[in-house]
GROMACS .gro file of C-alpha atoms in nm:
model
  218
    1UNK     CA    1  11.353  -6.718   2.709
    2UNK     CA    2  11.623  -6.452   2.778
    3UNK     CA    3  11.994  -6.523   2.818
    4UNK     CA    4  11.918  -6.479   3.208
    5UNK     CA    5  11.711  -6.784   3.226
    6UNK     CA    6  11.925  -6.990   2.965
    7UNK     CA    7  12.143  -7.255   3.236
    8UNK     CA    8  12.534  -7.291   3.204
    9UNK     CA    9  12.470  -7.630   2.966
   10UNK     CA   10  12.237  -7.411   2.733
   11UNK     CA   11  12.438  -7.142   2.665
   12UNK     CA   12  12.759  -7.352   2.623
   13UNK     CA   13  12.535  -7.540   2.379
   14UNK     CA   14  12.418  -7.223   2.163
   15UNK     CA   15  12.769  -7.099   2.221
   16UNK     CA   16  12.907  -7.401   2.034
   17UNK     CA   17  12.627  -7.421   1.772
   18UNK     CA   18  12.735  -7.065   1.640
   19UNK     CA   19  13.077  -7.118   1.567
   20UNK     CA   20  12.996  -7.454   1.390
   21UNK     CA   21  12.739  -7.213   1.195
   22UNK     CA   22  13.016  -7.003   1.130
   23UNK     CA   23  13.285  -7.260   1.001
   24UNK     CA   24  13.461  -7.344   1.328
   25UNK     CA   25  13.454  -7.745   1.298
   26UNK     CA   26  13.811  -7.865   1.375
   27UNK     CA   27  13.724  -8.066   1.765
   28UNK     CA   28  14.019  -7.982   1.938
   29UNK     CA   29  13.991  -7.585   1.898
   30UNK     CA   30  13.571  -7.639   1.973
   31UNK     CA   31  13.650  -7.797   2.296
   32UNK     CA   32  13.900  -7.523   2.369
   33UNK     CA   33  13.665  -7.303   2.363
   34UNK     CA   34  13.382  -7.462   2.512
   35UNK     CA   35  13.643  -7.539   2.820
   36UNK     CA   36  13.812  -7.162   2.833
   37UNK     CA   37  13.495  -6.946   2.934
   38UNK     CA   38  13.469  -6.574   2.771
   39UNK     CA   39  13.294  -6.395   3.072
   40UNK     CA   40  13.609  -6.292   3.263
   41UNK     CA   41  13.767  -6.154   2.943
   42UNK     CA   42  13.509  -5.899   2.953
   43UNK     CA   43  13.424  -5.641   3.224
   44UNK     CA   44  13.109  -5.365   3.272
   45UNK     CA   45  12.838  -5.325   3.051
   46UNK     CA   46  12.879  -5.558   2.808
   47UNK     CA   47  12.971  -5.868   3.048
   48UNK     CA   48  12.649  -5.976   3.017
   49UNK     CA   49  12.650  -6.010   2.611
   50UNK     CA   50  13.002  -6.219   2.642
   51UNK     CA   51  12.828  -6.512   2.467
   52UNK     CA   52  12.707  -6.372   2.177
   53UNK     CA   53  12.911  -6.400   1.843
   54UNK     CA   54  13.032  -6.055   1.784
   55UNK     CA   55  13.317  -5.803   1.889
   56UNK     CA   56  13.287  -5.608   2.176
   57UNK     CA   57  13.485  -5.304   2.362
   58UNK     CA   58  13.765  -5.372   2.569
   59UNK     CA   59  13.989  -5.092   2.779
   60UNK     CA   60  14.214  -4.925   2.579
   61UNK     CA   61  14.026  -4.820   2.297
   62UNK     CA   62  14.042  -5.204   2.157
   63UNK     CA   63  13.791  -5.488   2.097
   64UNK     CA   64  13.779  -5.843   2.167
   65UNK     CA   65  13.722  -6.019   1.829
   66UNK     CA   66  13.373  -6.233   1.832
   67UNK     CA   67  13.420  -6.584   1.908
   68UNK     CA   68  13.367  -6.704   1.546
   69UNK     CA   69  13.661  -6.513   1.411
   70UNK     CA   70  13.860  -6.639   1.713
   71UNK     CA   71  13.770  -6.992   1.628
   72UNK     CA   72  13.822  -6.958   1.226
   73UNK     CA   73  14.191  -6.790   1.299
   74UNK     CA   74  14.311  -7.086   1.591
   75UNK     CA   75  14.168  -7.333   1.309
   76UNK     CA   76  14.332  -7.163   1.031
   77UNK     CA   77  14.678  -7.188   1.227
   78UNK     CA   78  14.645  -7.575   1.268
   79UNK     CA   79  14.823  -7.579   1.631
   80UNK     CA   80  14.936  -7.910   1.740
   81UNK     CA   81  15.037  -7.976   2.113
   82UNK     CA   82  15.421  -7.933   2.062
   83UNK     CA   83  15.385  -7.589   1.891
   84UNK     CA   84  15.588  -7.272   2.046
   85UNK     CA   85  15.281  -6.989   1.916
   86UNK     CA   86  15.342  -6.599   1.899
   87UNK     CA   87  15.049  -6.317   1.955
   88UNK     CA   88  15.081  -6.002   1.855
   89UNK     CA   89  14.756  -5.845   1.977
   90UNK     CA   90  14.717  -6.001   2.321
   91UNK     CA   91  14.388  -5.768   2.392
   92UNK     CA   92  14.192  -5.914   2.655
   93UNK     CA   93  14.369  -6.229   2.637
   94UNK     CA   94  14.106  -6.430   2.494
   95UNK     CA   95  14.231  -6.556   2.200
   96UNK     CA   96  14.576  -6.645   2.415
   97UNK     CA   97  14.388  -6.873   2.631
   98UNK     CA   98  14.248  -7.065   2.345
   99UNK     CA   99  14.592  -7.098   2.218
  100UNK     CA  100  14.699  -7.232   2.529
  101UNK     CA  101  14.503  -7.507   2.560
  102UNK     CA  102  14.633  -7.593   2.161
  103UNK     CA  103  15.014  -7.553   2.199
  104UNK     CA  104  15.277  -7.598   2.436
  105UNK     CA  105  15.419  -7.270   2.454
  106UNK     CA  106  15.239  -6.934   2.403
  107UNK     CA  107  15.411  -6.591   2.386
  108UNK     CA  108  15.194  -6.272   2.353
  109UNK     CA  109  15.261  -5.951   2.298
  110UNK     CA  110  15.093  -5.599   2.292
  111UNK     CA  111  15.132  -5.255   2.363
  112UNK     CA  112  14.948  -5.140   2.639
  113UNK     CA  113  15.077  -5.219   2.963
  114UNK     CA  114  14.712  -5.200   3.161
  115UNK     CA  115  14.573  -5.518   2.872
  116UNK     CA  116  14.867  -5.697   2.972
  117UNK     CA  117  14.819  -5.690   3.326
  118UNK     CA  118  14.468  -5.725   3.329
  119UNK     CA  119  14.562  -6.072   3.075
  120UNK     CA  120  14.821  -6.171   3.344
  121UNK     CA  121  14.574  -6.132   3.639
  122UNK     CA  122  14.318  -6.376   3.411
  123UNK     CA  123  14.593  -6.619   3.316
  124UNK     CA  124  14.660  -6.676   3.650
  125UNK     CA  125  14.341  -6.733   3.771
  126UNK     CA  126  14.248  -6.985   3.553
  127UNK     CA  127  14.555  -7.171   3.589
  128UNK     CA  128  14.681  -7.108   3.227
  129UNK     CA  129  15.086  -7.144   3.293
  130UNK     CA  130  15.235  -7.201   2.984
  131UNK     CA  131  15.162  -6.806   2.910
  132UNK     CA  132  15.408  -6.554   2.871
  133UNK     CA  133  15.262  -6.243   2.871
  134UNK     CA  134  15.414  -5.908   2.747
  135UNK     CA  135  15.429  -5.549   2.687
  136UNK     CA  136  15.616  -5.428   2.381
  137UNK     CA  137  15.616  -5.319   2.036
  138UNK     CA  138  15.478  -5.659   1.846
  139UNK     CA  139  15.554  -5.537   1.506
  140UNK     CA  140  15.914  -5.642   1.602
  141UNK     CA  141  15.836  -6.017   1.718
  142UNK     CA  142  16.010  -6.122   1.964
  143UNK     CA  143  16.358  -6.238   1.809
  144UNK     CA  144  16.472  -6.343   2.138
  145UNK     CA  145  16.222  -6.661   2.147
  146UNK     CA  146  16.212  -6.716   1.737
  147UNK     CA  147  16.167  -6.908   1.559
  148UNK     CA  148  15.783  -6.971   1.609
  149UNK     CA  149  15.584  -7.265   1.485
  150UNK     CA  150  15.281  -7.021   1.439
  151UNK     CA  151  15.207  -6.671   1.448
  152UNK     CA  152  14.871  -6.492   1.451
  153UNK     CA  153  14.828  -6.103   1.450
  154UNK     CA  154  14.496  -5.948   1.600
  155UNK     CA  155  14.569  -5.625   1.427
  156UNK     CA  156  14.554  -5.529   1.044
  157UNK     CA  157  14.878  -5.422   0.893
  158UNK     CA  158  14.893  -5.338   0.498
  159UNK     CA  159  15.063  -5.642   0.430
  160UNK     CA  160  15.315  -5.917   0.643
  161UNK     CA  161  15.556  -5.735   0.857
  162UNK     CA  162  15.878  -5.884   0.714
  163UNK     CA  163  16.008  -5.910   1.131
  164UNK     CA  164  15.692  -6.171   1.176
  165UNK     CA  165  15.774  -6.344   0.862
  166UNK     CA  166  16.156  -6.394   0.950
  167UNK     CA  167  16.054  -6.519   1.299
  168UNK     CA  168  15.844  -6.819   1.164
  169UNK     CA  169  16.009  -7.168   1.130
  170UNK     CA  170  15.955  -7.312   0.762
  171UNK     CA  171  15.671  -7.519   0.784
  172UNK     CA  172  15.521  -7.275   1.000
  173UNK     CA  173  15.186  -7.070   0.948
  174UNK     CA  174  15.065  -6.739   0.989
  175UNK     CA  175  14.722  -6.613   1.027
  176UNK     CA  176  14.661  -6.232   1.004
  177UNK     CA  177  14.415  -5.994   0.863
  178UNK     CA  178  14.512  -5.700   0.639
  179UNK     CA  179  14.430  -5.417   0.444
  180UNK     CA  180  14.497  -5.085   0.414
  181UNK     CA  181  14.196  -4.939   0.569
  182UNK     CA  182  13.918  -5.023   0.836
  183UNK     CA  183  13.720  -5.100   0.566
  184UNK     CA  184  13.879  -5.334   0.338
  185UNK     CA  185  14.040  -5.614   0.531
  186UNK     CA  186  14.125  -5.981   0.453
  187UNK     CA  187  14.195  -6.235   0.688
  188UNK     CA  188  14.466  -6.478   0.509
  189UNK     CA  189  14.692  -6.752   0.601
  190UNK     CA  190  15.073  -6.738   0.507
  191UNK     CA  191  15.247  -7.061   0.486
  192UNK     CA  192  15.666  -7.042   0.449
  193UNK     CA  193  15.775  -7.341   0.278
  194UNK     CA  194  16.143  -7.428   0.167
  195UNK     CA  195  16.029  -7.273  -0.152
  196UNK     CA  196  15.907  -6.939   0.011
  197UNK     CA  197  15.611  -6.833   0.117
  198UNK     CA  198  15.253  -6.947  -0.005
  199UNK     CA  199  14.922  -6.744   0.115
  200UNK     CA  200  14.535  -6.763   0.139
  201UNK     CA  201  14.295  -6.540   0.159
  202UNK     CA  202  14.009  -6.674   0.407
  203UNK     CA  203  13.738  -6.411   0.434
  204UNK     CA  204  13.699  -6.082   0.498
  205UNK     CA  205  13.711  -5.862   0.841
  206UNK     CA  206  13.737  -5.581   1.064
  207UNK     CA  207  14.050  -5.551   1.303
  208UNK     CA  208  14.239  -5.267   1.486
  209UNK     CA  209  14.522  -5.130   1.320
  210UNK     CA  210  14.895  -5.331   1.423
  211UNK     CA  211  15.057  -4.969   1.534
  212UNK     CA  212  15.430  -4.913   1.619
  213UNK     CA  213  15.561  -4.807   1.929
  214UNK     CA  214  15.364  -4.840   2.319
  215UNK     CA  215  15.038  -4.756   2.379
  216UNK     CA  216  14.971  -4.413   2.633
  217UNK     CA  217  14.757  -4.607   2.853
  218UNK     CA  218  14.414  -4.458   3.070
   0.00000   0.00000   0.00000
């Protein structure tokens, strides 16, 4: 049986199975994303493979991360419903959506003005109002709506930009991947404590590189 044949319940069933496979067990981010559906985060060719667990090519030279990865981060960053969340990396807005149904506030940010109005034009369809999307350079935060009770980064930077870190509340996490090249990223958790700041390294990955400045868009 092909993915053409497979009905709605099926796929949403196989859908859910892989990112249990893959770690994603926490209920409340599972029925996130069972309820906010991937296919309109993804346009052309490879709308048809939106269900499958693994990264695909967005406009803008980026990727949407596979679902797995989405679920492990939102897991990772242990949202509860009164959280204010930051994005740096909105993308197609996937991973935004799932935050929204987790927190009460989301804020994301990224550099190319076309992803963010394509994320906007998304949002609104699907009735997601508690997010603010917008364009700038997310390697700064966004000191104007800080402190955050949770920050997560969908680009690899060599290590914590210290702007992100002095944004976050104590008691608040951070869930980022990084490296110093394409090929050697971890994903890890940063917790900032009274004490300072206490991190954990969850697996390794492959993300974009977090650049300064705006995008040039096409």
């Amino acid at each position: 049986m092909n993915d053409e044949e497979l009905t709605e319940a099926e796929r949403k069933m196989q859908f859910l199975y892989a990112l249990r496979s893959k770690g994603v067990t926490d209920t409340r981010v599972l029925n996130a994303m069972e309820t906010v559906d991937r296919g309109p985060f993804i346009k052309g060719l490879f709308a048809q493979r939106a269900y499958e667990d693994m990264p695909l090519p967005i406009a803008c030279g980026q990727t949407i991360s596979q679902p797995s990865v989405v679920g492990l981060m939102t897991q990772a960053l242990e949202v509860s419903p009164r959280d204010k969340v930051l994005e740096i990396g909105t993308g197609s807005g996937y991973q935004a959506a799932i935050l929204s149904k987790l927190a009460r506030r989301v804020y994301t940010i990224d550099r190319h003005r076309r992803l963010v109005h394509e994320a906007r034009v998304i949002f609104e369809q699907m009735d997601l109002n508690n997010i603010t999307a917008i364009t700038a350079d997310g390697s700064f935060g966004l000191t104007e709506q800080a402190p955050f009770d949770r920050i997560i980064v969908t680009a690899a930077a060599e290590d914590p930009p210290s702007p992100l870190l002095a944004q976050l509340k104590v008691g608040g996490i951070m869930v980022l991947p990084v490296g110093q090249s394409d090929t050697v990223q971890h994903l890890i958790r940063v917790r900032k404590t009274a004490q300072g700041l206490e991190y954990d390294e969850m697996r390794a990955v492959r993300f974009v590189p977090l650049l300064e400045g705006l995008g040039k868009d096409t």
